[in-house]
Amino acid sequence: MELSESVQKGFQMLADPGSFDSNAFTLLLRAAFQSLLDAQADEAVLDHPDLKHIDPVVLKHCHAAAATYILEAGKHRADKSTLSTYLEDCKFDRERIELFCTEYQNNKNSLEILLGSIGRSLPHITDVSWRLEYQIKTNQLHRMYRPAYLVTLSVQNTDSPSYPEISFSCSMEQLQDLVGKLKDASKSLERATQL
Amino acid sequence: MLLELSEEHKEHLAFLPQVDSSVVAEFGRIAVEFLRRGANPKIYEGAARKLNVSSDTVQHGVEGLTYLLTESSKLMISELDFQDSVFVLGFSEELNKLLLQLYLDNRKEIRMILSELAPSLPSYHNLEWRLDVQLASRSLRQQIKPAVTIKLHLNQNGDHNTKILQTDPATLLHLVQQLEQALEEMKTNHCRRVVRNIK
């Protein structure tokens, strides 16, 4: 994990009981996790009365340092010993290290879900709807009498917020072919998970 | 159901009894070829010279025959109805038999060509799939995220289109279940009754 000097300085300030007493430390730590993980978190997360006595510049610096470190740790799936080692190097006392590790453990799952959802991917199929019709005639061809399916795939795109749909028609044989192939894929998936 | 032939149409077809039945058969072949590939006016000129008539006459003859064949195929009229419709033209029995044969021989193909004229949505052609497991990304290492990547081949108006999509295992099972239900629908009493009774 590569961490900048700024992060290290921020943590060193956090370690100092003169700048941050126990209460303030806990509050700041929780604020850092909250601003990362809570979708509704607003800018007032640092506005707690018990943090008012601290210089706002210091507050922001430490908040940013903590948030940066949390993200890096989450990205690399850091374990407790990695966290402890780094915090020790920043002169954290035992109690604060324990506190940090506990908070991290509590929020680890949400953090990993958040990080895992960032990134580009192919358009993702989310649902399918279908319609069965019986074709009787067109203006070019009378007396058709054949069933046909209209299938619509709902697709979600990471790039654009739009939700395009893919629709296509198929005969019964073609739908059987399609379903057959999808079943092959899911059987293959099942076998792979049993390996 | 009888075919209704307009006066103009009957005039165009009046050319047919004036030529050999082999010529009529040839016109029939040209008519179907034109339906398959589009008209080629040069053929009219060649035929007109050989038969010693104007190329317009030949064109009308072929077009009249084409229309006769396509209308009959579109409506899927029975042999009897076709014979009765053609009877009003006052042709020889030999010519009538020839026309009927032309109709019966080419009906299926003509109907297939006509079906391509209908408004159409993209239609399914093929599906290829691949199993992937995402191991890491820029924002998160050490992942195990299975996914199914799908290449869907569609046809529209002769154009071949492919779409590359992805889905997760749970959605894949959901897709299979939903589409199997769709297939099952055809076997229900309701659908069977409709298919049996609407003919």
mmCIF file of C-alpha atoms in Angstrom:
data_model
loop_
_atom_site.group_PDB
_atom_site.id
_atom_site.type_symbol
_atom_site.label_atom_id
_atom_site.label_comp_id
_atom_site.label_asym_id
_atom_site.label_seq_id
_atom_site.Cartn_x
_atom_site.Cartn_y
_atom_site.Cartn_z
ATOM 1 C CA MET A 1 0.000 0.000 0.000
ATOM 2 C CA GLU A 2 1.445 3.309 -1.040
ATOM 3 C CA LEU A 3 0.478 6.126 1.252
ATOM 4 C CA SER A 4 1.508 9.748 0.944
ATOM 5 C CA GLU A 5 3.258 11.897 3.487
ATOM 6 C CA SER A 6 0.062 13.864 3.928
ATOM 7 C CA VAL A 7 -1.751 10.747 5.107
ATOM 8 C CA GLN A 8 1.039 9.913 7.480
ATOM 9 C CA LYS A 9 1.093 13.429 8.931
ATOM 10 C CA GLY A 10 -2.679 13.321 9.374
ATOM 11 C CA PHE A 11 -2.431 10.047 11.271
ATOM 12 C CA GLN A 12 0.389 11.341 13.452
ATOM 13 C CA MET A 13 -1.871 14.205 14.483
ATOM 14 C CA LEU A 14 -4.684 11.776 15.148
ATOM 15 C CA ALA A 15 -2.379 9.739 17.367
ATOM 16 C CA ASP A 16 -1.636 12.709 19.594
ATOM 17 C CA PRO A 17 -3.933 12.808 22.642
ATOM 18 C CA GLY A 18 -3.115 16.518 22.968
ATOM 19 C CA SER A 19 -4.778 17.293 19.597
ATOM 20 C CA PHE A 20 -7.485 14.613 19.745
ATOM 21 C CA ASP A 21 -8.811 13.318 23.030
ATOM 22 C CA SER A 22 -10.422 9.842 23.112
ATOM 23 C CA ASN A 23 -13.880 11.149 22.354
ATOM 24 C CA ALA A 24 -12.770 13.343 19.467
ATOM 25 C CA PHE A 25 -10.725 10.497 18.020
ATOM 26 C CA THR A 26 -13.690 8.130 18.014
ATOM 27 C CA LEU A 27 -15.947 10.776 16.497
ATOM 28 C CA LEU A 28 -13.524 11.570 13.725
ATOM 29 C CA LEU A 29 -13.014 7.899 12.950
ATOM 30 C CA ARG A 30 -16.745 7.277 12.737
ATOM 31 C CA ALA A 31 -17.167 10.398 10.600
ATOM 32 C CA ALA A 32 -14.565 9.071 8.149
ATOM 33 C CA PHE A 33 -16.379 5.738 7.721
ATOM 34 C CA GLN A 34 -19.712 7.477 7.505
ATOM 35 C CA SER A 35 -18.708 9.852 4.729
ATOM 36 C CA LEU A 36 -17.406 6.919 2.689
ATOM 37 C CA LEU A 37 -20.172 4.433 3.250
ATOM 38 C CA ASP A 38 -23.318 6.343 3.968
ATOM 39 C CA ALA A 39 -24.942 7.450 0.735
ATOM 40 C CA GLN A 40 -26.852 10.166 2.540
ATOM 41 C CA ALA A 41 -23.875 11.571 4.430
ATOM 42 C CA ASP A 42 -23.647 15.305 4.060
ATOM 43 C CA GLU A 43 -20.823 17.771 4.531
ATOM 44 C CA ALA A 44 -21.901 18.448 8.092
ATOM 45 C CA VAL A 45 -20.463 15.116 9.216
ATOM 46 C CA LEU A 46 -17.639 16.950 10.977
ATOM 47 C CA ASP A 47 -19.965 19.443 12.631
ATOM 48 C CA HIS A 48 -20.249 17.621 15.927
ATOM 49 C CA PRO A 49 -20.080 19.938 19.033
ATOM 50 C CA ASP A 50 -17.314 17.781 20.568
ATOM 51 C CA LEU A 51 -15.072 18.516 17.596
ATOM 52 C CA LYS A 52 -15.639 22.278 17.641
ATOM 53 C CA HIS A 53 -12.567 23.019 19.696
ATOM 54 C CA ILE A 54 -10.218 21.576 17.092
ATOM 55 C CA ASP A 55 -8.758 23.743 14.314
ATOM 56 C CA PRO A 56 -10.928 23.087 11.205
ATOM 57 C CA VAL A 57 -7.866 22.761 8.971
ATOM 58 C CA VAL A 58 -6.468 20.037 11.192
ATOM 59 C CA LEU A 59 -9.872 18.390 11.316
ATOM 60 C CA LYS A 60 -10.175 18.276 7.546
ATOM 61 C CA HIS A 61 -6.642 17.044 7.088
ATOM 62 C CA CYS A 62 -7.108 14.176 9.522
ATOM 63 C CA HIS A 63 -10.512 13.291 8.127
ATOM 64 C CA ALA A 64 -9.065 13.113 4.615
ATOM 65 C CA ALA A 65 -6.084 11.080 5.825
ATOM 66 C CA ALA A 66 -8.324 8.582 7.586
ATOM 67 C CA ALA A 67 -10.668 8.249 4.596
ATOM 68 C CA THR A 68 -7.752 7.735 2.212
ATOM 69 C CA TYR A 69 -6.221 5.085 4.395
ATOM 70 C CA ILE A 70 -9.516 3.257 4.854
ATOM 71 C CA LEU A 71 -10.006 3.087 1.084
ATOM 72 C CA GLU A 72 -6.481 1.833 0.453
ATOM 73 C CA ALA A 73 -6.827 -0.775 3.170
ATOM 74 C CA GLY A 74 -10.158 -1.914 1.755
ATOM 75 C CA LYS A 75 -8.771 -2.076 -1.769
ATOM 76 C CA HIS A 76 -5.884 -4.298 -0.743
ATOM 77 C CA ARG A 77 -7.937 -6.318 1.741
ATOM 78 C CA ALA A 78 -5.574 -5.444 4.566
ATOM 79 C CA ASP A 79 -5.681 -7.734 7.570
ATOM 80 C CA LYS A 80 -5.460 -6.721 11.219
ATOM 81 C CA SER A 81 -1.702 -7.122 11.444
ATOM 82 C CA THR A 82 -1.099 -4.843 8.429
ATOM 83 C CA LEU A 83 -3.358 -2.201 9.963
ATOM 84 C CA SER A 84 -1.672 -2.492 13.366
ATOM 85 C CA THR A 85 1.807 -2.210 11.896
ATOM 86 C CA TYR A 86 1.006 0.988 10.026
ATOM 87 C CA LEU A 87 -0.791 2.567 12.964
ATOM 88 C CA GLU A 88 2.080 1.680 15.284
ATOM 89 C CA ASP A 89 4.452 3.421 12.882
ATOM 90 C CA CYS A 90 2.227 6.488 13.185
ATOM 91 C CA LYS A 91 2.627 6.367 16.934
ATOM 92 C CA PHE A 92 -0.911 5.217 17.770
ATOM 93 C CA ASP A 93 -1.286 3.844 21.291
ATOM 94 C CA ARG A 94 -2.699 0.367 21.854
ATOM 95 C CA GLU A 95 -6.170 1.608 22.698
ATOM 96 C CA ARG A 96 -6.530 3.659 19.516
ATOM 97 C CA ILE A 97 -5.222 0.805 17.385
ATOM 98 C CA GLU A 98 -7.857 -1.506 18.852
ATOM 99 C CA LEU A 99 -10.553 1.087 18.261
ATOM 100 C CA PHE A 100 -9.531 1.591 14.645
ATOM 101 C CA CYS A 101 -9.383 -2.149 13.965
ATOM 102 C CA THR A 102 -12.805 -2.710 15.516
ATOM 103 C CA GLU A 103 -14.401 0.080 13.493
ATOM 104 C CA TYR A 104 -12.709 -1.251 10.366
ATOM 105 C CA GLN A 105 -13.941 -4.772 11.026
ATOM 106 C CA ASN A 106 -17.496 -3.524 11.541
ATOM 107 C CA ASN A 107 -17.486 -1.677 8.254
ATOM 108 C CA LYS A 108 -15.380 -4.068 6.201
ATOM 109 C CA ASN A 109 -18.240 -5.723 4.311
ATOM 110 C CA SER A 110 -19.902 -2.480 3.297
ATOM 111 C CA LEU A 111 -16.544 -1.115 2.244
ATOM 112 C CA GLU A 112 -15.784 -4.087 0.052
ATOM 113 C CA ILE A 113 -19.206 -4.006 -1.543
ATOM 114 C CA LEU A 114 -18.740 -0.327 -2.318
ATOM 115 C CA LEU A 115 -15.307 -0.824 -3.843
ATOM 116 C CA GLY A 116 -16.432 -3.852 -5.792
ATOM 117 C CA SER A 117 -19.237 -1.942 -7.412
ATOM 118 C CA ILE A 118 -16.947 0.724 -8.845
ATOM 119 C CA GLY A 119 -15.727 0.062 -12.322
ATOM 120 C CA ARG A 120 -16.737 -0.515 -15.901
ATOM 121 C CA SER A 121 -18.464 -3.594 -17.098
ATOM 122 C CA LEU A 122 -20.439 -4.824 -20.048
ATOM 123 C CA PRO A 123 -24.132 -3.992 -20.184
ATOM 124 C CA HIS A 124 -25.705 -6.160 -17.551
ATOM 125 C CA ILE A 125 -28.927 -8.107 -18.057
ATOM 126 C CA THR A 126 -31.258 -7.578 -15.138
ATOM 127 C CA ASP A 127 -34.551 -9.062 -16.276
ATOM 128 C CA VAL A 128 -36.463 -10.630 -19.131
ATOM 129 C CA SER A 129 -40.054 -10.309 -20.241
ATOM 130 C CA TRP A 130 -41.791 -12.222 -22.971
ATOM 131 C CA ARG A 131 -44.928 -12.182 -25.056
ATOM 132 C CA LEU A 132 -46.500 -15.055 -26.940
ATOM 133 C CA GLU A 133 -48.533 -14.187 -30.027
ATOM 134 C CA TYR A 134 -50.313 -16.076 -32.747
ATOM 135 C CA GLN A 135 -49.684 -14.533 -36.152
ATOM 136 C CA ILE A 136 -52.725 -14.609 -38.402
ATOM 137 C CA LYS A 137 -51.963 -12.339 -41.308
ATOM 138 C CA THR A 138 -50.019 -9.348 -42.567
ATOM 139 C CA ASN A 139 -50.966 -7.089 -45.437
ATOM 140 C CA GLN A 140 -48.545 -9.067 -47.580
ATOM 141 C CA LEU A 141 -49.363 -12.543 -46.432
ATOM 142 C CA HIS A 142 -52.674 -13.981 -45.338
ATOM 143 C CA ARG A 143 -53.408 -17.177 -43.469
ATOM 144 C CA MET A 144 -50.123 -17.389 -41.645
ATOM 145 C CA TYR A 145 -51.210 -19.175 -38.423
ATOM 146 C CA ARG A 146 -48.028 -19.497 -36.541
ATOM 147 C CA PRO A 147 -47.029 -18.731 -32.964
ATOM 148 C CA ALA A 148 -44.176 -16.342 -32.265
ATOM 149 C CA TYR A 149 -42.465 -14.976 -29.196
ATOM 150 C CA LEU A 150 -41.308 -11.463 -28.449
ATOM 151 C CA VAL A 151 -38.556 -11.382 -25.838
ATOM 152 C CA THR A 152 -37.300 -8.230 -24.146
ATOM 153 C CA LEU A 153 -34.129 -8.127 -22.067
ATOM 154 C CA SER A 154 -33.803 -5.312 -19.523
ATOM 155 C CA VAL A 155 -30.250 -4.096 -19.510
ATOM 156 C CA GLN A 156 -28.319 -1.857 -17.161
ATOM 157 C CA ASN A 157 -25.342 0.119 -18.380
ATOM 158 C CA THR A 158 -22.565 1.336 -16.092
ATOM 159 C CA ASP A 159 -21.561 4.071 -18.501
ATOM 160 C CA SER A 160 -24.836 5.825 -18.960
ATOM 161 C CA PRO A 161 -27.709 6.086 -16.551
ATOM 162 C CA SER A 162 -30.074 5.007 -19.290
ATOM 163 C CA TYR A 163 -31.732 1.627 -19.280
ATOM 164 C CA PRO A 164 -31.854 0.419 -22.855
ATOM 165 C CA GLU A 165 -33.844 -2.656 -23.707
ATOM 166 C CA ILE A 166 -33.057 -5.302 -26.236
ATOM 167 C CA SER A 167 -36.085 -6.783 -27.954
ATOM 168 C CA PHE A 168 -36.205 -9.512 -30.501
ATOM 169 C CA SER A 169 -38.695 -11.923 -31.950
ATOM 170 C CA CYS A 170 -38.244 -15.644 -32.274
ATOM 171 C CA SER A 171 -40.113 -18.768 -33.241
ATOM 172 C CA MET A 172 -40.754 -21.584 -30.821
ATOM 173 C CA GLU A 173 -37.764 -23.547 -32.150
ATOM 174 C CA GLN A 174 -35.504 -20.545 -31.789
ATOM 175 C CA LEU A 175 -36.657 -19.945 -28.225
ATOM 176 C CA GLN A 176 -35.965 -23.589 -27.439
ATOM 177 C CA ASP A 177 -32.482 -23.130 -28.839
ATOM 178 C CA LEU A 178 -31.955 -20.013 -26.736
ATOM 179 C CA VAL A 179 -33.198 -21.647 -23.543
ATOM 180 C CA GLY A 180 -31.111 -24.738 -24.244
ATOM 181 C CA LYS A 181 -27.965 -22.679 -24.524
ATOM 182 C CA LEU A 182 -28.726 -20.701 -21.351
ATOM 183 C CA LYS A 183 -29.300 -23.952 -19.503
ATOM 184 C CA ASP A 184 -25.934 -25.234 -20.720
ATOM 185 C CA ALA A 185 -24.354 -22.098 -19.323
ATOM 186 C CA SER A 186 -26.012 -22.479 -15.944
ATOM 187 C CA LYS A 187 -25.126 -26.196 -15.718
ATOM 188 C CA SER A 188 -21.559 -25.327 -16.521
ATOM 189 C CA LEU A 189 -21.675 -22.689 -13.800
ATOM 190 C CA GLU A 190 -22.964 -25.250 -11.311
ATOM 191 C CA ARG A 191 -20.185 -27.665 -12.197
ATOM 192 C CA ALA A 192 -17.572 -24.956 -11.852
ATOM 193 C CA THR A 193 -18.753 -24.078 -8.363
ATOM 194 C CA GLN A 194 -18.391 -27.692 -7.303
ATOM 195 C CA LEU A 195 -14.774 -27.969 -8.319
ATOM 196 C CA MET B 1 -62.287 -17.418 -52.413
ATOM 197 C CA LEU B 2 -61.880 -16.258 -55.960
ATOM 198 C CA LEU B 3 -59.240 -13.913 -57.244
ATOM 199 C CA GLU B 4 -60.564 -10.723 -58.693
ATOM 200 C CA LEU B 5 -58.688 -9.728 -61.797
ATOM 201 C CA SER B 6 -58.967 -6.171 -63.040
ATOM 202 C CA GLU B 7 -59.568 -5.374 -66.708
ATOM 203 C CA GLU B 8 -56.038 -4.130 -67.098
ATOM 204 C CA HIS B 9 -54.720 -7.311 -65.565
ATOM 205 C CA LYS B 10 -56.812 -9.455 -67.897
ATOM 206 C CA GLU B 11 -55.477 -7.469 -70.862
ATOM 207 C CA HIS B 12 -51.897 -8.113 -69.810
ATOM 208 C CA LEU B 13 -52.533 -11.792 -69.385
ATOM 209 C CA ALA B 14 -54.258 -11.965 -72.802
ATOM 210 C CA PHE B 15 -50.787 -12.149 -74.293
ATOM 211 C CA LEU B 16 -50.155 -15.574 -72.815
ATOM 212 C CA PRO B 17 -52.398 -17.714 -75.076
ATOM 213 C CA GLN B 18 -50.678 -16.193 -78.099
ATOM 214 C CA VAL B 19 -47.407 -17.910 -77.340
ATOM 215 C CA ASP B 20 -46.200 -21.453 -76.873
ATOM 216 C CA SER B 21 -46.683 -23.113 -73.534
ATOM 217 C CA SER B 22 -42.931 -23.408 -73.246
ATOM 218 C CA VAL B 23 -42.764 -19.625 -73.447
ATOM 219 C CA VAL B 24 -45.383 -19.308 -70.714
ATOM 220 C CA ALA B 25 -43.359 -21.673 -68.569
ATOM 221 C CA GLU B 26 -40.301 -19.536 -69.233
ATOM 222 C CA PHE B 27 -42.247 -16.409 -68.276
ATOM 223 C CA GLY B 28 -43.230 -18.169 -65.077
ATOM 224 C CA ARG B 29 -39.627 -18.899 -64.306
ATOM 225 C CA ILE B 30 -38.665 -15.273 -65.016
ATOM 226 C CA ALA B 31 -41.499 -14.045 -62.793
ATOM 227 C CA VAL B 32 -40.305 -16.048 -59.791
ATOM 228 C CA GLU B 33 -36.700 -15.068 -60.453
ATOM 229 C CA PHE B 34 -37.749 -11.426 -60.422
ATOM 230 C CA LEU B 35 -39.490 -11.974 -57.105
ATOM 231 C CA ARG B 36 -36.310 -13.441 -55.732
ATOM 232 C CA ARG B 37 -33.799 -10.977 -57.118
ATOM 233 C CA GLY B 38 -35.617 -7.980 -58.542
ATOM 234 C CA ALA B 39 -36.627 -7.119 -62.092
ATOM 235 C CA ASN B 40 -34.128 -7.044 -64.947
ATOM 236 C CA PRO B 41 -35.514 -5.076 -67.924
ATOM 237 C CA LYS B 42 -32.889 -6.457 -70.340
ATOM 238 C CA ILE B 43 -34.577 -9.827 -70.236
ATOM 239 C CA TYR B 44 -37.763 -8.242 -71.574
ATOM 240 C CA GLU B 45 -35.935 -6.878 -74.586
ATOM 241 C CA GLY B 46 -34.328 -10.190 -75.444
ATOM 242 C CA ALA B 47 -37.602 -12.037 -75.215
ATOM 243 C CA ALA B 48 -39.452 -9.325 -77.186
ATOM 244 C CA ARG B 49 -37.024 -9.658 -80.086
ATOM 245 C CA LYS B 50 -37.314 -13.430 -80.180
ATOM 246 C CA LEU B 51 -41.108 -13.351 -80.122
ATOM 247 C CA ASN B 52 -41.387 -10.405 -82.463
ATOM 248 C CA VAL B 53 -43.488 -8.240 -80.164
ATOM 249 C CA SER B 54 -42.889 -5.015 -78.297
ATOM 250 C CA SER B 55 -40.941 -5.263 -75.066
ATOM 251 C CA ASP B 56 -43.872 -3.593 -73.301
ATOM 252 C CA THR B 57 -46.085 -6.526 -74.197
ATOM 253 C CA VAL B 58 -43.585 -8.952 -72.770
ATOM 254 C CA GLN B 59 -43.213 -6.864 -69.633
ATOM 255 C CA HIS B 60 -46.943 -6.742 -69.098
ATOM 256 C CA GLY B 61 -47.238 -10.432 -69.661
ATOM 257 C CA VAL B 62 -44.584 -11.240 -67.069
ATOM 258 C CA GLU B 63 -45.923 -8.706 -64.597
ATOM 259 C CA GLY B 64 -49.449 -10.001 -65.035
ATOM 260 C CA LEU B 65 -48.224 -13.484 -64.337
ATOM 261 C CA THR B 66 -46.243 -12.287 -61.327
ATOM 262 C CA TYR B 67 -49.268 -10.576 -59.865
ATOM 263 C CA LEU B 68 -51.425 -13.638 -60.466
ATOM 264 C CA LEU B 69 -48.923 -15.818 -58.644
ATOM 265 C CA THR B 70 -48.284 -13.486 -55.723
ATOM 266 C CA GLU B 71 -51.944 -12.725 -55.066
ATOM 267 C CA SER B 72 -52.816 -16.407 -55.152
ATOM 268 C CA SER B 73 -49.927 -17.251 -52.836
ATOM 269 C CA LYS B 74 -50.728 -14.418 -50.455
ATOM 270 C CA LEU B 75 -54.328 -15.549 -50.063
ATOM 271 C CA MET B 76 -53.326 -19.199 -50.137
ATOM 272 C CA ILE B 77 -56.287 -20.010 -52.343
ATOM 273 C CA SER B 78 -57.177 -23.610 -52.980
ATOM 274 C CA GLU B 79 -56.547 -25.408 -56.277
ATOM 275 C CA LEU B 80 -60.213 -25.278 -57.104
ATOM 276 C CA ASP B 81 -60.476 -21.568 -56.448
ATOM 277 C CA PHE B 82 -57.387 -20.908 -58.536
ATOM 278 C CA GLN B 83 -58.801 -22.873 -61.447
ATOM 279 C CA ASP B 84 -62.114 -21.045 -61.185
ATOM 280 C CA SER B 85 -60.399 -17.663 -61.047
ATOM 281 C CA VAL B 86 -58.318 -18.390 -64.121
ATOM 282 C CA PHE B 87 -61.294 -19.868 -65.958
ATOM 283 C CA VAL B 88 -62.765 -16.394 -66.550
ATOM 284 C CA LEU B 89 -59.772 -15.560 -68.722
ATOM 285 C CA GLY B 90 -60.978 -18.011 -71.316
ATOM 286 C CA PHE B 91 -57.675 -19.773 -71.790
ATOM 287 C CA SER B 92 -57.185 -23.250 -73.183
ATOM 288 C CA GLU B 93 -57.261 -26.145 -70.757
ATOM 289 C CA GLU B 94 -53.597 -26.787 -71.367
ATOM 290 C CA LEU B 95 -52.711 -23.223 -70.406
ATOM 291 C CA ASN B 96 -54.923 -23.392 -67.332
ATOM 292 C CA LYS B 97 -53.168 -26.557 -66.183
ATOM 293 C CA LEU B 98 -49.799 -24.942 -66.758
ATOM 294 C CA LEU B 99 -50.744 -21.899 -64.698
ATOM 295 C CA LEU B 100 -52.059 -24.090 -61.884
ATOM 296 C CA GLN B 101 -48.833 -26.038 -61.862
ATOM 297 C CA LEU B 102 -46.813 -22.847 -61.753
ATOM 298 C CA TYR B 103 -48.866 -21.715 -58.765
ATOM 299 C CA LEU B 104 -48.527 -24.956 -56.832
ATOM 300 C CA ASP B 105 -44.831 -25.369 -57.544
ATOM 301 C CA ASN B 106 -43.865 -21.869 -56.461
ATOM 302 C CA ARG B 107 -46.396 -21.083 -53.765
ATOM 303 C CA LYS B 108 -44.224 -21.988 -50.788
ATOM 304 C CA GLU B 109 -41.261 -19.987 -51.963
ATOM 305 C CA ILE B 110 -43.347 -16.964 -52.871
ATOM 306 C CA ARG B 111 -44.971 -17.005 -49.451
ATOM 307 C CA MET B 112 -41.549 -17.074 -47.875
ATOM 308 C CA ILE B 113 -40.469 -14.052 -49.909
ATOM 309 C CA LEU B 114 -43.674 -12.230 -48.988
ATOM 310 C CA SER B 115 -43.144 -12.945 -45.302
ATOM 311 C CA GLU B 116 -39.908 -10.998 -45.463
ATOM 312 C CA LEU B 117 -41.873 -7.887 -46.386
ATOM 313 C CA ALA B 118 -43.703 -7.756 -43.074
ATOM 314 C CA PRO B 119 -42.673 -5.177 -40.463
ATOM 315 C CA SER B 120 -40.124 -6.972 -38.440
ATOM 316 C CA LEU B 121 -38.237 -6.697 -35.249
ATOM 317 C CA PRO B 122 -34.757 -7.996 -34.865
ATOM 318 C CA SER B 123 -35.027 -11.742 -34.715
ATOM 319 C CA TYR B 124 -32.986 -14.246 -32.810
ATOM 320 C CA HIS B 125 -30.205 -15.967 -34.681
ATOM 321 C CA ASN B 126 -27.786 -17.458 -32.171
ATOM 322 C CA LEU B 127 -26.371 -17.194 -28.675
ATOM 323 C CA GLU B 128 -22.812 -17.799 -27.535
ATOM 324 C CA TRP B 129 -21.813 -17.757 -23.895
ATOM 325 C CA ARG B 130 -18.721 -17.774 -21.759
ATOM 326 C CA LEU B 131 -18.130 -18.183 -18.054
ATOM 327 C CA ASP B 132 -15.900 -15.536 -16.468
ATOM 328 C CA VAL B 133 -14.670 -14.899 -12.971
ATOM 329 C CA GLN B 134 -13.531 -11.419 -12.061
ATOM 330 C CA LEU B 135 -10.454 -11.659 -9.855
ATOM 331 C CA ALA B 136 -9.559 -8.023 -9.280
ATOM 332 C CA SER B 137 -10.260 -4.506 -10.398
ATOM 333 C CA ARG B 138 -8.597 -1.173 -9.968
ATOM 334 C CA SER B 139 -10.672 -0.485 -6.889
ATOM 335 C CA LEU B 140 -10.713 -3.920 -5.242
ATOM 336 C CA ARG B 141 -8.232 -6.772 -5.209
ATOM 337 C CA GLN B 142 -8.726 -10.470 -4.451
ATOM 338 C CA GLN B 143 -12.265 -10.845 -5.751
ATOM 339 C CA ILE B 144 -14.173 -13.897 -6.861
ATOM 340 C CA LYS B 145 -17.047 -12.560 -8.903
ATOM 341 C CA PRO B 146 -18.570 -15.039 -11.359
ATOM 342 C CA ALA B 147 -20.322 -13.739 -14.435
ATOM 343 C CA VAL B 148 -21.680 -15.106 -17.671
ATOM 344 C CA THR B 149 -20.738 -13.207 -20.811
ATOM 345 C CA ILE B 150 -23.191 -13.578 -23.663
ATOM 346 C CA LYS B 151 -22.951 -12.790 -27.362
ATOM 347 C CA LEU B 152 -26.423 -12.471 -28.811
ATOM 348 C CA HIS B 153 -26.696 -12.696 -32.599
ATOM 349 C CA LEU B 154 -29.712 -10.954 -34.090
ATOM 350 C CA ASN B 155 -30.948 -10.478 -37.660
ATOM 351 C CA GLN B 156 -32.869 -7.519 -38.915
ATOM 352 C CA ASN B 157 -33.761 -6.919 -42.538
ATOM 353 C CA GLY B 158 -30.857 -9.016 -43.617
ATOM 354 C CA ASP B 159 -28.377 -7.238 -41.358
ATOM 355 C CA HIS B 160 -26.563 -9.294 -38.828
ATOM 356 C CA ASN B 161 -26.194 -7.604 -35.448
ATOM 357 C CA THR B 162 -24.393 -8.808 -32.356
ATOM 358 C CA LYS B 163 -24.804 -7.601 -28.795
ATOM 359 C CA ILE B 164 -22.372 -8.418 -26.045
ATOM 360 C CA LEU B 165 -23.977 -8.620 -22.625
ATOM 361 C CA GLN B 166 -23.229 -9.932 -19.207
ATOM 362 C CA THR B 167 -25.232 -11.381 -16.365
ATOM 363 C CA ASP B 168 -24.698 -12.864 -12.922
ATOM 364 C CA PRO B 169 -25.516 -16.462 -11.930
ATOM 365 C CA ALA B 170 -28.727 -15.572 -10.082
ATOM 366 C CA THR B 171 -30.138 -13.624 -13.016
ATOM 367 C CA LEU B 172 -29.143 -16.422 -15.391
ATOM 368 C CA LEU B 173 -31.248 -18.898 -13.425
ATOM 369 C CA HIS B 174 -34.091 -16.392 -13.399
ATOM 370 C CA LEU B 175 -33.855 -15.981 -17.199
ATOM 371 C CA VAL B 176 -33.944 -19.731 -17.744
ATOM 372 C CA GLN B 177 -36.940 -20.121 -15.463
ATOM 373 C CA GLN B 178 -38.912 -17.302 -17.087
ATOM 374 C CA LEU B 179 -38.248 -18.452 -20.647
ATOM 375 C CA GLU B 180 -39.093 -22.047 -19.816
ATOM 376 C CA GLN B 181 -42.439 -20.790 -18.570
ATOM 377 C CA ALA B 182 -42.875 -19.014 -21.879
ATOM 378 C CA LEU B 183 -42.306 -22.261 -23.761
ATOM 379 C CA GLU B 184 -44.712 -24.100 -21.469
ATOM 380 C CA GLU B 185 -47.470 -21.647 -22.375
ATOM 381 C CA MET B 186 -47.772 -23.112 -25.852
ATOM 382 C CA LYS B 187 -48.736 -26.423 -24.316
ATOM 383 C CA THR B 188 -51.609 -25.075 -22.244
ATOM 384 C CA ASN B 189 -55.217 -25.843 -23.134
ATOM 385 C CA HIS B 190 -55.916 -22.238 -23.941
ATOM 386 C CA CYS B 191 -53.213 -21.968 -26.568
ATOM 387 C CA ARG B 192 -53.999 -25.385 -27.983
ATOM 388 C CA ARG B 193 -57.639 -24.395 -28.412
ATOM 389 C CA VAL B 194 -56.722 -21.184 -30.205
ATOM 390 C CA VAL B 195 -54.337 -22.954 -32.570
ATOM 391 C CA ARG B 196 -56.911 -25.639 -33.305
ATOM 392 C CA ASN B 197 -59.753 -23.272 -33.973
ATOM 393 C CA ILE B 198 -58.211 -20.401 -35.853
ATOM 394 C CA LYS B 199 -57.356 -21.801 -39.252
#
